Amino acid sequence: MQIHNLSEKNSVLNHFLTQIRDVNVHKDSMRFRRNIERIGEIMAYELSKELDYQDLSVQTPLGTKETTEIKDQIILCSILRAGLQLHLGFLNYFDNAENGFVSAYRHHPNNNADFEILVEYQAIADTTNKYLLIIDPMLATGQSILAVYKKLVEKGTPKDIHIAVVIAAPEGIAFLEENLPDNCHLWIAATDEKLNDQSYIVPGLGDAGDLAYGAKL
Protein backbone atom coordinates (compact mmCIF):
# COMPACT_ATOMS: atom_id res chain seq x y z
CA MET A 1 0.00 0.00 0.00
CA GLN A 2 1.26 3.45 -0.91
CA ILE A 3 0.95 6.05 1.86
CA HIS A 4 0.65 9.79 1.18
CA ASN A 5 0.92 11.90 4.36
CA LEU A 6 -0.01 15.45 3.39
CA SER A 7 0.89 17.09 6.71
CA GLU A 8 4.60 16.38 6.32
CA LYS A 9 4.91 19.79 4.64
CA ASN A 10 3.35 22.94 6.07
CA SER A 11 0.39 24.28 4.12
CA VAL A 12 -3.04 25.77 4.72
CA LEU A 13 -4.15 22.16 5.32
CA ASN A 14 -2.47 22.30 8.73
CA HIS A 15 -4.37 25.52 9.48
CA PHE A 16 -7.70 23.75 8.98
CA LEU A 17 -6.52 20.69 10.93
CA THR A 18 -5.68 22.92 13.89
CA GLN A 19 -9.15 24.40 13.89
CA ILE A 20 -11.04 21.08 13.75
CA ARG A 21 -9.07 19.83 16.78
CA ASP A 22 -9.66 22.94 18.90
CA VAL A 23 -12.32 22.38 21.60
CA ASN A 24 -13.24 26.06 21.41
CA VAL A 25 -14.02 25.75 17.70
CA HIS A 26 -16.07 22.59 18.35
CA LYS A 27 -18.88 24.79 19.65
CA ASP A 28 -19.48 25.94 16.06
CA SER A 29 -20.64 22.89 14.11
CA MET A 30 -21.03 24.84 10.87
CA ARG A 31 -17.39 25.93 11.01
CA PHE A 32 -16.32 22.36 11.79
CA ARG A 33 -18.24 21.04 8.78
CA ARG A 34 -16.82 23.71 6.49
CA ASN A 35 -13.25 22.99 7.59
CA ILE A 36 -13.73 19.25 6.99
CA GLU A 37 -15.08 20.11 3.53
CA ARG A 38 -12.06 22.32 2.79
CA ILE A 39 -9.72 19.56 3.92
CA GLY A 40 -11.51 17.27 1.45
CA GLU A 41 -10.95 19.80 -1.34
CA ILE A 42 -7.22 20.00 -0.60
CA MET A 43 -6.92 16.22 -0.45
CA ALA A 44 -8.82 15.87 -3.73
CA TYR A 45 -6.38 18.23 -5.44
CA GLU A 46 -3.35 16.32 -4.14
CA LEU A 47 -4.88 12.95 -5.02
CA SER A 48 -5.66 14.15 -8.54
CA LYS A 49 -1.91 14.20 -9.28
CA GLU A 50 -1.86 10.39 -9.05
CA LEU A 51 -4.65 9.76 -11.57
CA ASP A 52 -4.26 8.94 -15.27
CA TYR A 53 -5.05 11.62 -17.84
CA GLN A 54 -5.83 11.62 -21.54
CA ASP A 55 -5.21 14.25 -24.20
CA LEU A 56 -8.01 16.20 -25.82
CA SER A 57 -8.64 19.36 -27.80
CA VAL A 58 -10.96 22.05 -26.51
CA GLN A 59 -12.49 24.78 -28.64
CA THR A 60 -12.16 28.30 -27.23
CA PRO A 61 -13.73 31.48 -28.68
CA LEU A 62 -10.39 32.27 -30.33
CA GLY A 63 -9.01 28.90 -31.31
CA THR A 64 -8.23 25.35 -30.19
CA LYS A 65 -6.20 24.34 -27.14
CA GLU A 66 -4.57 20.95 -26.54
CA THR A 67 -5.11 19.94 -22.93
CA THR A 68 -5.86 16.92 -20.72
CA GLU A 69 -8.67 15.47 -18.65
CA ILE A 70 -9.01 12.63 -16.13
CA LYS A 71 -9.12 9.42 -18.13
CA ASP A 72 -11.37 7.11 -16.09
CA GLN A 73 -14.58 7.41 -14.09
CA ILE A 74 -14.32 8.16 -10.37
CA ILE A 75 -16.58 6.74 -7.67
CA LEU A 76 -16.62 8.53 -4.32
CA CYS A 77 -17.83 6.31 -1.49
CA SER A 78 -18.15 7.70 2.02
CA ILE A 79 -18.76 5.83 5.25
CA LEU A 80 -21.90 7.15 6.93
CA ARG A 81 -22.37 9.45 8.64
CA ALA A 82 -19.05 11.06 9.52
CA GLY A 83 -17.77 10.85 5.95
CA LEU A 84 -20.47 13.03 4.41
CA GLN A 85 -18.80 16.43 4.77
CA LEU A 86 -15.40 15.13 3.65
CA HIS A 87 -17.23 13.51 0.72
CA LEU A 88 -18.63 16.91 -0.24
CA GLY A 89 -15.13 18.39 -0.38
CA PHE A 90 -14.04 15.70 -2.83
CA LEU A 91 -17.23 16.10 -4.87
CA ASN A 92 -16.57 19.84 -5.20
CA TYR A 93 -13.45 18.94 -7.20
CA PHE A 94 -14.49 15.64 -8.82
CA ASP A 95 -17.88 17.00 -9.81
CA ASN A 96 -18.58 14.30 -12.42
CA ALA A 97 -17.93 11.46 -10.00
CA GLU A 98 -20.43 8.75 -9.24
CA ASN A 99 -21.33 8.54 -5.56
CA GLY A 100 -21.72 5.66 -3.15
CA PHE A 101 -22.57 5.41 0.54
CA VAL A 102 -21.95 2.66 3.06
CA SER A 103 -22.85 2.35 6.73
CA ALA A 104 -20.28 0.88 9.10
CA TYR A 105 -20.28 1.09 12.87
CA ARG A 106 -18.81 -0.47 15.98
CA HIS A 107 -21.10 -3.04 17.56
CA HIS A 108 -20.33 -3.93 21.18
CA PRO A 109 -22.18 -7.24 21.75
CA ASN A 110 -20.93 -7.62 25.32
CA ASN A 111 -21.20 -3.95 26.31
CA ASN A 112 -17.46 -3.69 26.87
CA ALA A 113 -14.46 -2.43 24.90
CA ASP A 114 -14.59 -5.37 22.49
CA PHE A 115 -16.39 -4.66 19.22
CA GLU A 116 -17.07 -5.89 15.73
CA ILE A 117 -17.73 -3.85 12.61
CA LEU A 118 -21.18 -4.16 11.07
CA VAL A 119 -21.85 -3.01 7.51
CA GLU A 120 -25.62 -2.87 7.08
CA TYR A 121 -26.25 -0.55 4.12
CA GLN A 122 -24.55 0.11 0.82
CA ALA A 123 -25.54 1.97 -2.33
CA ILE A 124 -22.89 2.08 -5.02
CA ALA A 125 -22.50 1.49 -8.75
CA ASP A 126 -20.33 -1.12 -10.41
CA THR A 127 -16.70 -0.24 -9.61
CA THR A 128 -15.08 -2.16 -12.47
CA ASN A 129 -12.19 -0.27 -14.13
CA LYS A 130 -12.98 2.91 -12.19
CA TYR A 131 -11.12 4.89 -9.55
CA LEU A 132 -12.68 3.97 -6.20
CA LEU A 133 -12.19 6.55 -3.46
CA ILE A 134 -13.20 5.40 0.04
CA ILE A 135 -13.73 8.40 2.32
CA ASP A 136 -13.78 8.42 6.14
CA PRO A 137 -12.46 11.18 8.45
CA MET A 138 -10.91 8.93 11.11
CA LEU A 139 -8.65 5.90 10.69
CA ALA A 140 -8.48 4.32 14.15
CA THR A 141 -8.18 0.51 14.13
CA GLY A 142 -8.73 0.24 10.37
CA GLN A 143 -11.40 -2.41 10.78
CA SER A 144 -14.21 -0.25 9.38
CA ILE A 145 -12.30 0.61 6.23
CA LEU A 146 -11.31 -3.01 5.68
CA ALA A 147 -14.90 -4.20 6.14
CA VAL A 148 -16.15 -1.57 3.68
CA TYR A 149 -13.40 -2.41 1.19
CA LYS A 150 -14.42 -6.09 1.23
CA LYS A 151 -18.04 -5.14 0.56
CA LEU A 152 -17.21 -2.75 -2.26
CA VAL A 153 -14.95 -5.08 -4.22
CA GLU A 154 -17.93 -7.43 -4.46
CA LYS A 155 -19.36 -4.82 -6.84
CA GLY A 156 -16.49 -5.11 -9.32
CA THR A 157 -12.74 -4.74 -9.72
CA PRO A 158 -11.65 -1.09 -9.53
CA LYS A 159 -8.75 0.21 -11.59
CA ASP A 160 -7.26 1.83 -8.49
CA ILE A 161 -8.34 2.17 -4.88
CA HIS A 162 -7.69 5.33 -2.91
CA ILE A 163 -8.57 5.73 0.77
CA ALA A 164 -8.80 9.26 2.16
CA VAL A 165 -8.77 9.99 5.90
CA VAL A 166 -8.25 13.18 7.86
CA ILE A 167 -6.59 11.77 10.99
CA ALA A 168 -4.96 8.35 11.31
CA ALA A 169 -3.50 6.32 14.18
CA PRO A 170 -0.30 4.31 13.58
CA GLU A 171 -2.14 1.11 14.54
CA GLY A 172 -4.75 1.66 11.83
CA ILE A 173 -2.14 2.42 9.20
CA ALA A 174 -0.25 -0.78 10.05
CA PHE A 175 -3.48 -2.81 9.97
CA LEU A 176 -4.38 -1.59 6.48
CA GLU A 177 -0.83 -2.15 5.23
CA GLU A 178 -1.13 -5.76 6.36
CA ASN A 179 -4.62 -6.42 4.99
CA LEU A 180 -5.05 -4.35 1.80
CA PRO A 181 -3.49 -5.00 -1.62
CA ASP A 182 -0.31 -3.28 -2.73
CA ASN A 183 -2.14 -1.21 -5.35
CA CYS A 184 -4.13 0.72 -2.71
CA HIS A 185 -3.28 4.34 -1.91
CA LEU A 186 -3.82 5.72 1.60
CA TRP A 187 -4.13 9.52 1.81
CA ILE A 188 -3.70 11.02 5.28
CA ALA A 189 -4.06 14.66 6.32
CA ALA A 190 -2.42 14.02 9.73
CA THR A 191 -0.99 11.11 11.72
CA ASP A 192 -1.55 11.07 15.48
CA GLU A 193 0.15 9.42 18.43
CA LYS A 194 -1.80 6.26 19.27
CA LEU A 195 -5.10 4.61 20.15
CA ASN A 196 -6.38 4.61 23.72
CA ASP A 197 -7.90 1.65 25.58
CA GLN A 198 -11.25 2.27 23.83
CA SER A 199 -9.55 2.34 20.39
CA TYR A 200 -10.07 6.07 19.92
CA ILE A 201 -7.37 8.25 18.37
CA VAL A 202 -5.21 10.31 20.76
CA PRO A 203 -5.00 13.30 20.64
CA GLY A 204 -7.50 13.13 17.75
CA LEU A 205 -10.45 15.49 17.76
CA GLY A 206 -13.34 13.54 19.29
CA ASP A 207 -16.24 12.05 17.33
CA ALA A 208 -16.26 13.65 13.87
CA GLY A 209 -19.86 12.63 13.19
CA ASP A 210 -21.13 14.14 16.42
CA LEU A 211 -19.18 17.35 15.90
CA ALA A 212 -20.57 17.77 12.41
CA TYR A 213 -24.16 16.62 12.86
CA GLY A 214 -24.97 16.39 16.57
CA ALA A 215 -24.94 13.63 19.16
CA LYS A 216 -26.37 10.25 18.26
CA LEU A 217 -28.28 7.72 20.34
Steps between C-alpha positions, in 0.01 A plus 500: 500500500626845409469760777470874432527711818407855403590664832871429461531841332344815643204634305157649560389139560668514841310822575167323450618194695584723796153648500311168486697375803441811712234444770408868481422469129295184565219720630440615141384195305461695176864609514607143578308368199642767271857428610452126440365586154802721426734224613321271253556753221873520574530122515310465172744736329803309630347163412422620148875505426505119523221437248539418130421768243422500130562763234220695338437816302268769629347773287533852641343818355834579335638163402578145612703399805663161560446399861425198721219355707466216752489179300275269704179530700526575872274358770496679835379278783468639851439313823186632668453730671832661588628479143230718346667840536840370388317338207360840404850648486609231255181540296566874467812410300396170338161636401430230239565216742250229576410479868461212741415475869562225752410469867757353737500521877647344811271243658577411862315169557625462857473867599874526556800626303487206259320571173432377151434704188155469346433615144123514457437732204670566170401686185765511231539441127717239334863588580662308214789689334421818694686698764344408835549758774399385850447800728495502882632776731655275766726197458517342846530119498445473124233235541219716360691586185599138445141381546375763254775416251398132504138595433583739218726267304202265476357761262787471252875537460609865519790630294649662810392534861565816697412540868477853639503573874552819696666359813663158532646297787820299440316180596239555229761576237689180585177297492410622151855444375470139613151434363457707181656435158818672389317707238301693764585862580446638851469880521543650847464864604664436841643209699444496876670335795305184584170335588372500857348204686165562325670507156448873453770718345716706739521799488250483211205736501211305653210351304498660154140398432373651823695821448361542151141385545419477871503224759357162410309247708 
